[in-house]
XYZ file of C-alpha atoms in Angstrom:
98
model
C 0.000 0.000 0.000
C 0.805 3.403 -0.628
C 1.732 5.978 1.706
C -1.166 8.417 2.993
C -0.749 12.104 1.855
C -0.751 14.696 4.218
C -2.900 16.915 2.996
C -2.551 19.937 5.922
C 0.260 21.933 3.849
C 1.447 21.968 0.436
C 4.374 19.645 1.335
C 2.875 16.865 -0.800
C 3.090 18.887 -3.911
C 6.575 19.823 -3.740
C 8.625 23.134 -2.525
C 8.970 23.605 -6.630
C 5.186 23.699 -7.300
C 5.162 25.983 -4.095
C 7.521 28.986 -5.574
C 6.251 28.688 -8.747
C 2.478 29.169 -7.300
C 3.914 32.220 -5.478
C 4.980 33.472 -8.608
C 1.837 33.359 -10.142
C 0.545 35.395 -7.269
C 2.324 37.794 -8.422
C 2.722 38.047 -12.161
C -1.089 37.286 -12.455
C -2.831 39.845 -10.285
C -6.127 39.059 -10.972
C -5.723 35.087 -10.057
C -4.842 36.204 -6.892
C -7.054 38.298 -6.391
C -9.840 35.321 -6.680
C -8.136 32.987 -4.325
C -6.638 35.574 -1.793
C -9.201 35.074 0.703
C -8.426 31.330 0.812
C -4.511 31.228 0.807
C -2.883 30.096 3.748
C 0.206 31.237 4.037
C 0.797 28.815 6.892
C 0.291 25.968 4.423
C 3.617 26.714 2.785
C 6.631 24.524 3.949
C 9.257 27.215 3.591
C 9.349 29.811 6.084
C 10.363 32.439 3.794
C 7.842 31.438 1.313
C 4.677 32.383 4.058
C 6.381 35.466 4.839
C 6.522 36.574 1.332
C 2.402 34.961 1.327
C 1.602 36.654 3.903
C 3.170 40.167 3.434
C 1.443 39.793 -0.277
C -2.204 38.943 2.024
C -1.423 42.007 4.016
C -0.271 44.299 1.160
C -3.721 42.944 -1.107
C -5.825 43.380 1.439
C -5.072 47.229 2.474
C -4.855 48.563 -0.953
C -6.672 45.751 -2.696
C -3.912 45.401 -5.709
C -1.468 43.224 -5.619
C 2.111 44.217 -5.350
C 4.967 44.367 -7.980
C 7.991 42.610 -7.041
C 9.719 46.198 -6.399
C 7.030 46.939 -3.619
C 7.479 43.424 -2.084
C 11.246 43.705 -1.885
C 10.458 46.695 0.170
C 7.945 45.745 2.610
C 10.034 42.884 3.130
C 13.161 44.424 3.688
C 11.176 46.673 6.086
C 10.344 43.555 8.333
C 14.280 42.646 7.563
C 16.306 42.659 11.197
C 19.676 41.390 9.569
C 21.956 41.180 6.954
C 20.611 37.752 6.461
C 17.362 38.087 5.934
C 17.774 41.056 3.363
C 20.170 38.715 1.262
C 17.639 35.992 1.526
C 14.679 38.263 0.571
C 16.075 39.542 -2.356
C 17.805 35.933 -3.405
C 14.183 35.073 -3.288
C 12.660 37.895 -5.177
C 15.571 36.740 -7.890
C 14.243 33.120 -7.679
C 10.407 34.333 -8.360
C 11.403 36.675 -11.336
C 12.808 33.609 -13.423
């Protein structure tokens, strides 16, 4: 028998299928904003990947458009506390845009 897929994140459909869904989020604005009210950024495996979900919620939801890759870079470096996190945020932002 086959193993039983847990279904309470999107671990069972790989941390590929994950980053490219986030960039969909973003290059196809109105997509997200028909499924933004049932994302989850909790149900994403990667820490930095439900940051970037849920600053994108946040950002969508108080000025109800969805944010260019510019503006995320910035709120997220705004939430940034090291070196670390700025180099992984924008690493990240270079990983969406391909």
């Amino acid at each position: 028998m086959g193993k039983t897929i847990n279904k309470n994140n999107l671990g069972y459909l790989d941390v590929e299928f994950q980053y490219k869904l986030v960039k969909c989020f973003i290059e196809d604005p109105k997509f997200f904003g028909e499924v933004s009210t049932i994302v989850d950024q909790n149900a994403f495996t990667e820490q930095l990947l439900r940051t970037f979900v849920g600053t994108l919620k946040d950002y969508f939801s108080k000025e109800n458009v969805v944010p260019s890759y510019d503006v995320m870079n910035i709120s997220l470096r705004e939430k940034s506390k090291t070196t670390n996190e700025l180099e992984e945020w924008d690493e990240l932002i270079k990983r969406l845009k391909k």
